[in-house]
Amino acid sequence: MEPVPEQSQHHAYPDHWEADVVLRDGGTARIRPITTDDAERLVSFYEQVSDESKYYRFFAPYPRLSDRDVHRFTHHDYVDRVGLAVTVGGEFIATVRYDRIDERGRPASAPADEAEVAFLVQDAHQGRGVASALLEHIAAVARERGIRRFAAEVLPANNKMIKVFRDAGYTQQRSFEDGSVHLTLDLEPTAESLAVQRGREQRAEARSVQRLLAPGSVAVIGVGRTPGGVGRTVLRNVLGAGFTGRTYAVNRAFAADQATVDGVPAHRSIGEIGEAVDLAIVAVPADRVPEAVADCGEQGVQGLVVLSAGYAEWGAEGRERQRELVRQARSYGMRIIGPNAFGLINNAETVRLNASLAPEPPAPGRIGLFTQSGAIGIALLSGLYRRGAGLSTFISAGNRADISGNDFLQYWYEDPDTDVALLYLESLGNPRKFTRLARRTAAVKPVVVVKGARHSGSTPPGHAVPVSRIPDATVSALMRQAGVIRVDTVTEMVDAGLLLADQPLPAGPRVAILGNSESLGLLTYDACLAEGLRPRPPLDLTTAATPQDFRNALAEALADDGCDSVVVTAIPWVGEDGEAEAGDGEVLAAALHTAAAAGPAKPVAVVHVEIGGLAEALAAATSTVAPPRPPAQPPSAATTTRTGATTTDRDPTAPLTDADTKANSNGADAPGTDDSTGTDAPAPDAPGTRAGRIPAYPAAERAVRALAEAVRYAQWRRQAAMPGKVPEFLDDTIDEQGAAHLIDTLLGPDPDPRGRPLAHEEARELLGHYGITVRPTLPAPDPDAAVAAAARLGYPVALKTTAPHLRHRADLGGVRLDLANETALRRAYGELTELLGRPAELQPVVQAMAPRGVDTVVRAAIDPAAGAVLSFGLAGAPSELLGDTAHRLVPATDRDAAELIRSIRAAPVLFGWRGAAPVDTAALEELLLRVSRLVDDHPEVVSVALEPVVVATQGLTVLGASVRLSPPPARTDLGPRRLPNY
């Protein structure tokens, strides 16, 4: 027997290794360390594993575990020997174990950095992605304990386990030895392993949402015995929507002989149903919810919508009740919408589920809507209903204890029935993940967000979120960097959502304006300028214009290569008798629809003022309901238009006929149908291309603001197709290892968790490893020392105070520049001390003068909510007062750096404002990239401030720098998959 080395000291139970995870099929499970109390669970688990799986694990028949085996597999030191288990309902469904080994494969302790790993998954749970999730977590544990490689022996016939290792994305080596496959995995995360992990996360979380949105059966728990009440209302809405699955009513107070409620089977518990239930809607008082959850969990229910209130919104006791609700549901593998939720809606024709309290259910459509507030949800649903907008899905998550907006972004990313995602958020539980998911989703479909509770200290009750130190303006800038369309109000969200769902994306900012009111056209023109668009002079059709004139003008504008979008303005026609002409709205809607449908693919919006019938007609046209798709038709003489609809070859400016008016108004024939065949026109998959849906707005500012958001989003989308990169030349001038060694030395073996600021020379040395040169300063505690420092540095020099209250405040007189000789220096020293205080208070320093240029500020900081943020602005009080600072998430690319310096309002100062010479912006962009690399490579660098950075016509000079180090914060966005715990 090989000698066993002295074992590492037993560590305390590592509760931070515990995690809830979503598996491939959308169910949840818990991963935790195995303890000495798990002996019975381990034996029970092993008895349910097939003989084949046991053979694959032990390479021999192994029908049962001996007492010695059980002791060995349940006693760990959590350093050299670690075991993790996956549990559902408190019982093991899988285990993994590693044992640290030396180079000869014998048991070892640190500093040995290799471990042997082995998995065992119950046969009933194989294929759910359990082993893949376990590998992520055991690899993270191993890295934490200083293990860098895993070794595994796998039988060649065990294809499933070989695939788990092969597909993980880690660097690996394979060999065939003694009848088994020997695998070695390098545990250092790679771009491929991270991509694999996030891909699995997306599929699993999307599947978990799909299980909630498309159940085969629904049970409403808490249905009252008499009409009224929350449960009975939800049941009525489920039935009213025509749910395609089975529906059950549950109430423990039902009489034993009560068979039905509202025509559906009635039962006193889920267990009495006798059939599988996929989704349960819980509408009982909070104190009865645990009983309902247990009943659901024991019967295999897949998900819950908890409408019940009385949780975190009620204070500390409610918060603990909410945590226990989540723990209980997840222990059974269930996910939760809520508590305190308003419900969910899925308008897919194959589902037709309205499990909500919505008084006005929306029509089917192409918009996905997520809201954390039930009241806002009601308002949004009503507003969309009035404007004829259709929804694919709607979710009101309430306290967001489990399912969040992040989960629905995962689902909508690949949902073919959703073209635009609208989210009303009051908190961001995982901001880094939200930004990552939003960026990916926005690359394929628009994401429009309203952020409520924007100000510090106003987080809604029941929402546990990280505390952020960055202002809301910064959050908005970072969202826009990720492609999110951030708006301020729910009205703006609906305005933007309708245009994005109904119209193609604009190719640029050029806007044509036409209408029958000169004044309304000028208002639209001014609004375009205010939003940064490039409007053409309005085309006034005069108040005598007819619908045919509108049609001709719109067709001409759309055909003009000099415009990218069109805004149509309209006021009522007034007849000779002073009365508005009846029916003019419907006719105008038909005219605009005909011209838009036949023209090139450009967005069109309508601004109208009290035109009778127009709002209703355009509401029908703007309905985001996709018509049924007809069977494929053979090609004909018809041509394909911007909308994908087939039309004849007639001139779009030809006079309207009665048939045109009928087909394109609120008549019997619905918009979007082909008049010649009587069949529905094809509905293409691309967003914003459905026929005739022109969004209408009651004010020019609202229409233009929505259009401007579409222009900015389209520009981001084009840029996202060609992402930026970090220039390779930086690698040749960066000493990452040298910086890491210096950071370790400065922090020491037992660093202060509060961190420490670096002295000036320490900061200069660290920045120097990344090619950032800080101009040296010499202390000047008295006039003679100042003169000596100047002699050493060379004239001309600057004399500056470094006292915290005077730092970077030239406006207070704490800086004297261009001191050309000793006389000037001594005079400035005397003035400084006489004006501001004694040298000991001022802490003056002397620094050689830099070439003249523009003073700027470069900062980077780790925010606990948003992550690493890179910031840029001009130096000085005006920029600070006006908040003229731009921000980007780290790591920044060359495109991010270029956009950063051009995003501030004072950017023209850098590019030759009022005849001044442009400064070296290329050098400034390089500096931003170097700072970004520093904080990205070394999470211990929690803040960097370079101020001022003087940017000259050639090159730049960093005159001041401050750096703060701290033990690295947890990076949950880079760790193994896990659900948040609130």
PDB file of C-alpha atoms in Angstrom, residues 298-546:
ATOM      1  CA  GLU A 298     -44.415  16.002  -4.187  1.00  0.00           C
ATOM      2  CA  GLN A 299     -46.575  15.622  -7.303  1.00  0.00           C
ATOM      3  CA  GLY A 300     -43.875  16.736  -9.752  1.00  0.00           C
ATOM      4  CA  VAL A 301     -45.260  20.173 -10.685  1.00  0.00           C
ATOM      5  CA  GLN A 302     -42.677  21.969 -12.812  1.00  0.00           C
ATOM      6  CA  GLY A 303     -43.285  25.617 -11.889  1.00  0.00           C
ATOM      7  CA  LEU A 304     -45.266  28.033  -9.745  1.00  0.00           C
ATOM      8  CA  VAL A 305     -46.847  31.458 -10.208  1.00  0.00           C
ATOM      9  CA  VAL A 306     -47.338  32.818  -6.694  1.00  0.00           C
ATOM     10  CA  LEU A 307     -49.897  35.634  -6.654  1.00  0.00           C
ATOM     11  CA  SER A 308     -50.024  35.706  -2.853  1.00  0.00           C
ATOM     12  CA  ALA A 309     -48.787  38.819  -1.041  1.00  0.00           C
ATOM     13  CA  GLY A 310     -47.279  39.111   2.432  1.00  0.00           C
ATOM     14  CA  TYR A 311     -43.623  38.522   1.658  1.00  0.00           C
ATOM     15  CA  ALA A 312     -40.588  40.803   1.465  1.00  0.00           C
ATOM     16  CA  GLU A 313     -42.774  43.827   0.824  1.00  0.00           C
ATOM     17  CA  TRP A 314     -43.987  43.409   4.437  1.00  0.00           C
ATOM     18  CA  GLY A 315     -40.617  43.758   6.182  1.00  0.00           C
ATOM     19  CA  ALA A 316     -38.072  41.451   7.829  1.00  0.00           C
ATOM     20  CA  GLU A 317     -40.526  38.671   8.673  1.00  0.00           C
ATOM     21  CA  GLY A 318     -41.830  38.695   5.126  1.00  0.00           C
ATOM     22  CA  ARG A 319     -38.303  38.615   3.691  1.00  0.00           C
ATOM     23  CA  GLU A 320     -37.520  35.469   5.633  1.00  0.00           C
ATOM     24  CA  ARG A 321     -40.824  33.948   4.505  1.00  0.00           C
ATOM     25  CA  GLN A 322     -39.835  34.755   0.910  1.00  0.00           C
ATOM     26  CA  ARG A 323     -36.409  33.143   1.271  1.00  0.00           C
ATOM     27  CA  GLU A 324     -38.004  30.026   2.677  1.00  0.00           C
ATOM     28  CA  LEU A 325     -40.477  29.948  -0.227  1.00  0.00           C
ATOM     29  CA  VAL A 326     -37.631  29.976  -2.728  1.00  0.00           C
ATOM     30  CA  ARG A 327     -35.671  27.339  -0.813  1.00  0.00           C
ATOM     31  CA  GLN A 328     -38.715  25.079  -0.593  1.00  0.00           C
ATOM     32  CA  ALA A 329     -39.631  25.387  -4.279  1.00  0.00           C
ATOM     33  CA  ARG A 330     -36.087  24.866  -5.507  1.00  0.00           C
ATOM     34  CA  SER A 331     -35.662  21.819  -3.307  1.00  0.00           C
ATOM     35  CA  TYR A 332     -38.319  20.194  -5.484  1.00  0.00           C
ATOM     36  CA  GLY A 333     -36.765  21.426  -8.725  1.00  0.00           C
ATOM     37  CA  MET A 334     -39.452  24.095  -9.317  1.00  0.00           C
ATOM     38  CA  ARG A 335     -39.016  27.712 -10.390  1.00  0.00           C
ATOM     39  CA  ILE A 336     -41.220  30.583  -9.195  1.00  0.00           C
ATOM     40  CA  ILE A 337     -42.735  33.698 -10.700  1.00  0.00           C
ATOM     41  CA  GLY A 338     -43.458  35.998  -7.778  1.00  0.00           C
ATOM     42  CA  PRO A 339     -44.460  36.117  -5.011  1.00  0.00           C
ATOM     43  CA  ASN A 340     -46.808  39.089  -5.123  1.00  0.00           C
ATOM     44  CA  ALA A 341     -46.999  38.526  -8.887  1.00  0.00           C
ATOM     45  CA  PHE A 342     -49.680  39.706 -11.304  1.00  0.00           C
ATOM     46  CA  GLY A 343     -49.386  36.609 -13.496  1.00  0.00           C
ATOM     47  CA  LEU A 344     -48.318  35.610 -16.984  1.00  0.00           C
ATOM     48  CA  ILE A 345     -49.763  35.467 -20.491  1.00  0.00           C
ATOM     49  CA  ASN A 346     -48.687  33.434 -23.521  1.00  0.00           C
ATOM     50  CA  ASN A 347     -50.629  34.266 -26.675  1.00  0.00           C
ATOM     51  CA  ALA A 348     -49.108  31.538 -28.837  1.00  0.00           C
ATOM     52  CA  GLU A 349     -51.875  29.831 -30.789  1.00  0.00           C
ATOM     53  CA  THR A 350     -50.734  26.436 -29.498  1.00  0.00           C
ATOM     54  CA  VAL A 351     -51.000  27.591 -25.855  1.00  0.00           C
ATOM     55  CA  ARG A 352     -53.399  30.559 -25.378  1.00  0.00           C
ATOM     56  CA  LEU A 353     -52.667  30.917 -21.668  1.00  0.00           C
ATOM     57  CA  ASN A 354     -53.847  33.915 -19.637  1.00  0.00           C
ATOM     58  CA  ALA A 355     -52.891  33.056 -16.056  1.00  0.00           C
ATOM     59  CA  SER A 356     -53.086  36.655 -14.856  1.00  0.00           C
ATOM     60  CA  LEU A 357     -55.408  39.217 -13.336  1.00  0.00           C
ATOM     61  CA  ALA A 358     -55.333  41.382 -16.486  1.00  0.00           C
ATOM     62  CA  PRO A 359     -58.736  43.022 -17.033  1.00  0.00           C
ATOM     63  CA  GLU A 360     -57.987  43.697 -20.712  1.00  0.00           C
ATOM     64  CA  PRO A 361     -55.996  40.806 -22.167  1.00  0.00           C
ATOM     65  CA  PRO A 362     -53.879  41.840 -25.166  1.00  0.00           C
ATOM     66  CA  ALA A 363     -54.271  40.377 -28.614  1.00  0.00           C
ATOM     67  CA  PRO A 364     -51.622  37.978 -29.913  1.00  0.00           C
ATOM     68  CA  GLY A 365     -48.624  39.792 -31.346  1.00  0.00           C
ATOM     69  CA  ARG A 366     -44.856  40.138 -31.577  1.00  0.00           C
ATOM     70  CA  ILE A 367     -43.948  42.120 -28.442  1.00  0.00           C
ATOM     71  CA  GLY A 368     -42.673  40.505 -25.240  1.00  0.00           C
ATOM     72  CA  LEU A 369     -43.370  42.444 -22.027  1.00  0.00           C
ATOM     73  CA  PHE A 370     -41.807  41.941 -18.593  1.00  0.00           C
ATOM     74  CA  THR A 371     -42.661  44.052 -15.583  1.00  0.00           C
ATOM     75  CA  GLN A 372     -41.841  43.843 -11.901  1.00  0.00           C
ATOM     76  CA  SER A 373     -44.844  45.944 -10.902  1.00  0.00           C
ATOM     77  CA  GLY A 374     -48.413  44.718 -11.146  1.00  0.00           C
ATOM     78  CA  ALA A 375     -49.782  48.266 -11.286  1.00  0.00           C
ATOM     79  CA  ILE A 376     -47.418  49.220 -14.100  1.00  0.00           C
ATOM     80  CA  GLY A 377     -48.305  45.954 -15.795  1.00  0.00           C
ATOM     81  CA  ILE A 378     -51.989  46.874 -15.779  1.00  0.00           C
ATOM     82  CA  ALA A 379     -51.215  50.315 -17.185  1.00  0.00           C
ATOM     83  CA  LEU A 380     -48.985  48.925 -19.920  1.00  0.00           C
ATOM     84  CA  LEU A 381     -51.477  46.260 -20.928  1.00  0.00           C
ATOM     85  CA  SER A 382     -54.261  48.845 -21.115  1.00  0.00           C
ATOM     86  CA  GLY A 383     -52.121  51.233 -23.140  1.00  0.00           C
ATOM     87  CA  LEU A 384     -51.059  48.549 -25.585  1.00  0.00           C
ATOM     88  CA  TYR A 385     -54.640  47.313 -25.860  1.00  0.00           C
ATOM     89  CA  ARG A 386     -55.923  50.791 -26.750  1.00  0.00           C
ATOM     90  CA  ARG A 387     -53.252  51.243 -29.405  1.00  0.00           C
ATOM     91  CA  GLY A 388     -53.957  47.895 -31.015  1.00  0.00           C
ATOM     92  CA  ALA A 389     -50.614  46.346 -30.070  1.00  0.00           C
ATOM     93  CA  GLY A 390     -50.339  42.597 -29.719  1.00  0.00           C
ATOM     94  CA  LEU A 391     -48.126  40.673 -27.303  1.00  0.00           C
ATOM     95  CA  SER A 392     -46.380  37.355 -27.616  1.00  0.00           C
ATOM     96  CA  THR A 393     -45.836  36.995 -23.865  1.00  0.00           C
ATOM     97  CA  PHE A 394     -46.423  39.026 -20.712  1.00  0.00           C
ATOM     98  CA  ILE A 395     -44.969  38.446 -17.262  1.00  0.00           C
ATOM     99  CA  SER A 396     -45.397  40.393 -14.045  1.00  0.00           C
ATOM    100  CA  ALA A 397     -42.804  39.017 -11.616  1.00  0.00           C
ATOM    101  CA  GLY A 398     -43.754  40.884  -8.458  1.00  0.00           C
ATOM    102  CA  ASN A 399     -40.987  40.541  -5.880  1.00  0.00           C
ATOM    103  CA  ARG A 400     -38.800  38.708  -8.392  1.00  0.00           C
ATOM    104  CA  ALA A 401     -37.642  36.185  -5.791  1.00  0.00           C
ATOM    105  CA  ASP A 402     -36.581  33.694  -8.469  1.00  0.00           C
ATOM    106  CA  ILE A 403     -37.536  34.280 -12.114  1.00  0.00           C
ATOM    107  CA  SER A 404     -36.279  37.690 -13.254  1.00  0.00           C
ATOM    108  CA  GLY A 405     -35.897  39.804 -16.354  1.00  0.00           C
ATOM    109  CA  ASN A 406     -32.600  38.038 -17.037  1.00  0.00           C
ATOM    110  CA  ASP A 407     -34.423  34.722 -17.437  1.00  0.00           C
ATOM    111  CA  PHE A 408     -36.855  36.203 -19.932  1.00  0.00           C
ATOM    112  CA  LEU A 409     -34.026  37.774 -21.923  1.00  0.00           C
ATOM    113  CA  GLN A 410     -32.615  34.257 -22.186  1.00  0.00           C
ATOM    114  CA  TYR A 411     -35.982  33.042 -23.461  1.00  0.00           C
ATOM    115  CA  TRP A 412     -36.737  35.919 -25.848  1.00  0.00           C
ATOM    116  CA  TYR A 413     -33.263  35.709 -27.378  1.00  0.00           C
ATOM    117  CA  GLU A 414     -34.297  32.686 -29.454  1.00  0.00           C
ATOM    118  CA  ASP A 415     -38.097  32.995 -29.279  1.00  0.00           C
ATOM    119  CA  PRO A 416     -39.340  33.177 -32.904  1.00  0.00           C
ATOM    120  CA  ASP A 417     -42.644  34.725 -31.756  1.00  0.00           C
ATOM    121  CA  THR A 418     -41.045  37.798 -30.150  1.00  0.00           C
ATOM    122  CA  ASP A 419     -39.530  40.632 -32.183  1.00  0.00           C
ATOM    123  CA  VAL A 420     -39.202  43.325 -29.485  1.00  0.00           C
ATOM    124  CA  ALA A 421     -38.568  42.942 -25.741  1.00  0.00           C
ATOM    125  CA  LEU A 422     -40.014  45.567 -23.384  1.00  0.00           C
ATOM    126  CA  LEU A 423     -38.972  45.535 -19.721  1.00  0.00           C
ATOM    127  CA  TYR A 424     -40.065  47.653 -16.784  1.00  0.00           C
ATOM    128  CA  LEU A 425     -37.458  47.065 -14.066  1.00  0.00           C
ATOM    129  CA  GLU A 426     -37.329  48.441 -10.550  1.00  0.00           C
ATOM    130  CA  SER A 427     -34.122  46.649  -9.605  1.00  0.00           C
ATOM    131  CA  LEU A 428     -31.318  44.653 -11.184  1.00  0.00           C
ATOM    132  CA  GLY A 429     -30.469  41.569  -9.163  1.00  0.00           C
ATOM    133  CA  ASN A 430     -27.432  40.731 -11.306  1.00  0.00           C
ATOM    134  CA  PRO A 431     -26.462  43.844 -13.301  1.00  0.00           C
ATOM    135  CA  ARG A 432     -23.378  42.294 -14.935  1.00  0.00           C
ATOM    136  CA  LYS A 433     -25.400  39.371 -16.210  1.00  0.00           C
ATOM    137  CA  PHE A 434     -28.202  41.684 -17.354  1.00  0.00           C
ATOM    138  CA  THR A 435     -25.743  43.761 -19.382  1.00  0.00           C
ATOM    139  CA  ARG A 436     -24.239  40.646 -20.963  1.00  0.00           C
ATOM    140  CA  LEU A 437     -27.621  39.144 -21.857  1.00  0.00           C
ATOM    141  CA  ALA A 438     -29.035  42.437 -23.072  1.00  0.00           C
ATOM    142  CA  ARG A 439     -26.046  42.978 -25.383  1.00  0.00           C
ATOM    143  CA  ARG A 440     -26.503  39.548 -26.932  1.00  0.00           C
ATOM    144  CA  THR A 441     -30.274  39.909 -27.303  1.00  0.00           C
ATOM    145  CA  ALA A 442     -30.046  43.458 -28.667  1.00  0.00           C
ATOM    146  CA  ALA A 443     -27.810  42.155 -31.445  1.00  0.00           C
ATOM    147  CA  VAL A 444     -30.831  40.304 -32.886  1.00  0.00           C
ATOM    148  CA  LYS A 445     -33.891  42.211 -31.614  1.00  0.00           C
ATOM    149  CA  PRO A 446     -34.555  45.501 -29.806  1.00  0.00           C
ATOM    150  CA  VAL A 447     -34.573  45.601 -25.986  1.00  0.00           C
ATOM    151  CA  VAL A 448     -36.415  48.616 -24.523  1.00  0.00           C
ATOM    152  CA  VAL A 449     -36.075  49.273 -20.780  1.00  0.00           C
ATOM    153  CA  VAL A 450     -37.689  51.622 -18.285  1.00  0.00           C
ATOM    154  CA  LYS A 451     -35.834  51.670 -14.978  1.00  0.00           C
ATOM    155  CA  GLY A 452     -37.977  52.645 -12.022  1.00  0.00           C
ATOM    156  CA  ALA A 453     -36.607  53.421  -8.543  1.00  0.00           C
ATOM    157  CA  ARG A 454     -33.600  55.076 -10.164  1.00  0.00           C
ATOM    158  CA  HIS A 455     -32.393  57.060  -7.195  1.00  0.00           C
ATOM    159  CA  SER A 456     -30.296  55.850  -4.302  1.00  0.00           C
ATOM    160  CA  GLY A 457     -32.246  54.507  -1.378  1.00  0.00           C
ATOM    161  CA  SER A 458     -35.461  53.922  -3.320  1.00  0.00           C
ATOM    162  CA  THR A 459     -35.162  50.209  -4.074  1.00  0.00           C
ATOM    163  CA  PRO A 460     -38.684  48.753  -3.957  1.00  0.00           C
ATOM    164  CA  PRO A 461     -39.582  46.574  -0.948  1.00  0.00           C
ATOM    165  CA  GLY A 462     -38.969  42.918  -1.607  1.00  0.00           C
ATOM    166  CA  HIS A 463     -36.130  43.441  -4.087  1.00  0.00           C
ATOM    167  CA  ALA A 464     -32.721  42.448  -2.743  1.00  0.00           C
ATOM    168  CA  VAL A 465     -30.070  43.995  -5.008  1.00  0.00           C
ATOM    169  CA  PRO A 466     -26.371  44.881  -4.823  1.00  0.00           C
ATOM    170  CA  VAL A 467     -25.686  48.408  -3.644  1.00  0.00           C
ATOM    171  CA  SER A 468     -24.362  50.535  -6.497  1.00  0.00           C
ATOM    172  CA  ARG A 469     -22.171  53.593  -6.073  1.00  0.00           C
ATOM    173  CA  ILE A 470     -22.578  54.866  -9.623  1.00  0.00           C
ATOM    174  CA  PRO A 471     -25.243  57.424 -10.556  1.00  0.00           C
ATOM    175  CA  ASP A 472     -28.229  56.570 -12.681  1.00  0.00           C
ATOM    176  CA  ALA A 473     -26.788  58.512 -15.638  1.00  0.00           C
ATOM    177  CA  THR A 474     -23.866  56.096 -15.633  1.00  0.00           C
ATOM    178  CA  VAL A 475     -26.193  53.100 -15.539  1.00  0.00           C
ATOM    179  CA  SER A 476     -28.003  54.547 -18.549  1.00  0.00           C
ATOM    180  CA  ALA A 477     -24.733  55.016 -20.455  1.00  0.00           C
ATOM    181  CA  LEU A 478     -23.679  51.435 -19.742  1.00  0.00           C
ATOM    182  CA  MET A 479     -27.059  50.124 -20.882  1.00  0.00           C
ATOM    183  CA  ARG A 480     -26.721  52.011 -24.143  1.00  0.00           C
ATOM    184  CA  GLN A 481     -23.249  50.536 -24.594  1.00  0.00           C
ATOM    185  CA  ALA A 482     -24.948  47.130 -24.413  1.00  0.00           C
ATOM    186  CA  GLY A 483     -27.479  48.166 -27.066  1.00  0.00           C
ATOM    187  CA  VAL A 484     -30.363  48.629 -24.620  1.00  0.00           C
ATOM    188  CA  ILE A 485     -32.850  51.371 -25.528  1.00  0.00           C
ATOM    189  CA  ARG A 486     -33.204  53.111 -22.179  1.00  0.00           C
ATOM    190  CA  VAL A 487     -36.255  55.382 -21.906  1.00  0.00           C
ATOM    191  CA  ASP A 488     -37.622  57.347 -18.975  1.00  0.00           C
ATOM    192  CA  THR A 489     -41.341  56.542 -18.943  1.00  0.00           C
ATOM    193  CA  VAL A 490     -43.650  53.682 -19.764  1.00  0.00           C
ATOM    194  CA  THR A 491     -45.293  55.914 -22.387  1.00  0.00           C
ATOM    195  CA  GLU A 492     -41.955  56.305 -24.153  1.00  0.00           C
ATOM    196  CA  MET A 493     -41.433  52.542 -23.898  1.00  0.00           C
ATOM    197  CA  VAL A 494     -44.739  51.847 -25.658  1.00  0.00           C
ATOM    198  CA  ASP A 495     -44.024  54.547 -28.264  1.00  0.00           C
ATOM    199  CA  ALA A 496     -40.622  53.080 -29.085  1.00  0.00           C
ATOM    200  CA  GLY A 497     -41.856  49.487 -28.912  1.00  0.00           C
ATOM    201  CA  LEU A 498     -44.620  50.066 -31.446  1.00  0.00           C
ATOM    202  CA  LEU A 499     -42.314  51.703 -33.960  1.00  0.00           C
ATOM    203  CA  LEU A 500     -39.624  49.036 -33.554  1.00  0.00           C
ATOM    204  CA  ALA A 501     -42.158  46.215 -33.866  1.00  0.00           C
ATOM    205  CA  ASP A 502     -43.986  47.682 -36.834  1.00  0.00           C
ATOM    206  CA  GLN A 503     -41.323  49.389 -38.938  1.00  0.00           C
ATOM    207  CA  PRO A 504     -37.928  48.531 -40.434  1.00  0.00           C
ATOM    208  CA  LEU A 505     -34.841  50.003 -38.818  1.00  0.00           C
ATOM    209  CA  PRO A 506     -33.745  53.313 -40.347  1.00  0.00           C
ATOM    210  CA  ALA A 507     -30.534  53.349 -42.367  1.00  0.00           C
ATOM    211  CA  GLY A 508     -29.510  56.729 -40.965  1.00  0.00           C
ATOM    212  CA  PRO A 509     -30.654  59.952 -39.280  1.00  0.00           C
ATOM    213  CA  ARG A 510     -32.109  61.745 -42.358  1.00  0.00           C
ATOM    214  CA  VAL A 511     -35.815  62.460 -41.894  1.00  0.00           C
ATOM    215  CA  ALA A 512     -38.383  63.661 -44.401  1.00  0.00           C
ATOM    216  CA  ILE A 513     -41.335  65.570 -42.959  1.00  0.00           C
ATOM    217  CA  LEU A 514     -44.584  66.082 -44.842  1.00  0.00           C
ATOM    218  CA  GLY A 515     -48.104  67.093 -43.896  1.00  0.00           C
ATOM    219  CA  ASN A 516     -50.976  69.506 -44.221  1.00  0.00           C
ATOM    220  CA  SER A 517     -49.936  71.838 -41.381  1.00  0.00           C
ATOM    221  CA  GLU A 518     -46.915  74.091 -41.631  1.00  0.00           C
ATOM    222  CA  SER A 519     -46.882  74.684 -37.867  1.00  0.00           C
ATOM    223  CA  LEU A 520     -47.022  70.968 -36.993  1.00  0.00           C
ATOM    224  CA  GLY A 521     -44.283  70.332 -39.541  1.00  0.00           C
ATOM    225  CA  LEU A 522     -42.059  72.961 -37.911  1.00  0.00           C
ATOM    226  CA  LEU A 523     -42.661  71.443 -34.473  1.00  0.00           C
ATOM    227  CA  THR A 524     -41.606  68.092 -35.876  1.00  0.00           C
ATOM    228  CA  TYR A 525     -38.540  69.684 -37.499  1.00  0.00           C
ATOM    229  CA  ASP A 526     -37.469  71.254 -34.190  1.00  0.00           C
ATOM    230  CA  ALA A 527     -38.010  67.994 -32.336  1.00  0.00           C
ATOM    231  CA  CYS A 528     -35.784  66.191 -34.845  1.00  0.00           C
ATOM    232  CA  LEU A 529     -32.965  68.673 -34.312  1.00  0.00           C
ATOM    233  CA  ALA A 530     -33.315  68.363 -30.538  1.00  0.00           C
ATOM    234  CA  GLU A 531     -32.939  64.574 -30.821  1.00  0.00           C
ATOM    235  CA  GLY A 532     -29.830  64.789 -33.007  1.00  0.00           C
ATOM    236  CA  LEU A 533     -31.568  63.790 -36.240  1.00  0.00           C
ATOM    237  CA  ARG A 534     -31.056  65.459 -39.638  1.00  0.00           C
ATOM    238  CA  PRO A 535     -34.482  66.602 -40.828  1.00  0.00           C
ATOM    239  CA  ARG A 536     -35.162  67.954 -44.281  1.00  0.00           C
ATOM    240  CA  PRO A 537     -37.281  71.110 -44.549  1.00  0.00           C
ATOM    241  CA  PRO A 538     -40.931  70.137 -44.007  1.00  0.00           C
ATOM    242  CA  LEU A 539     -43.041  69.673 -47.100  1.00  0.00           C
ATOM    243  CA  ASP A 540     -46.283  71.605 -46.574  1.00  0.00           C
ATOM    244  CA  LEU A 541     -49.127  70.011 -48.534  1.00  0.00           C
ATOM    245  CA  THR A 542     -51.437  72.824 -47.304  1.00  0.00           C
ATOM    246  CA  THR A 543     -54.730  72.345 -45.539  1.00  0.00           C
ATOM    247  CA  ALA A 544     -56.368  71.601 -48.877  1.00  0.00           C
ATOM    248  CA  ALA A 545     -54.403  68.376 -49.284  1.00  0.00           C
ATOM    249  CA  THR A 546     -56.411  65.236 -49.943  1.00  0.00           C
TER     250      THR A 546
END
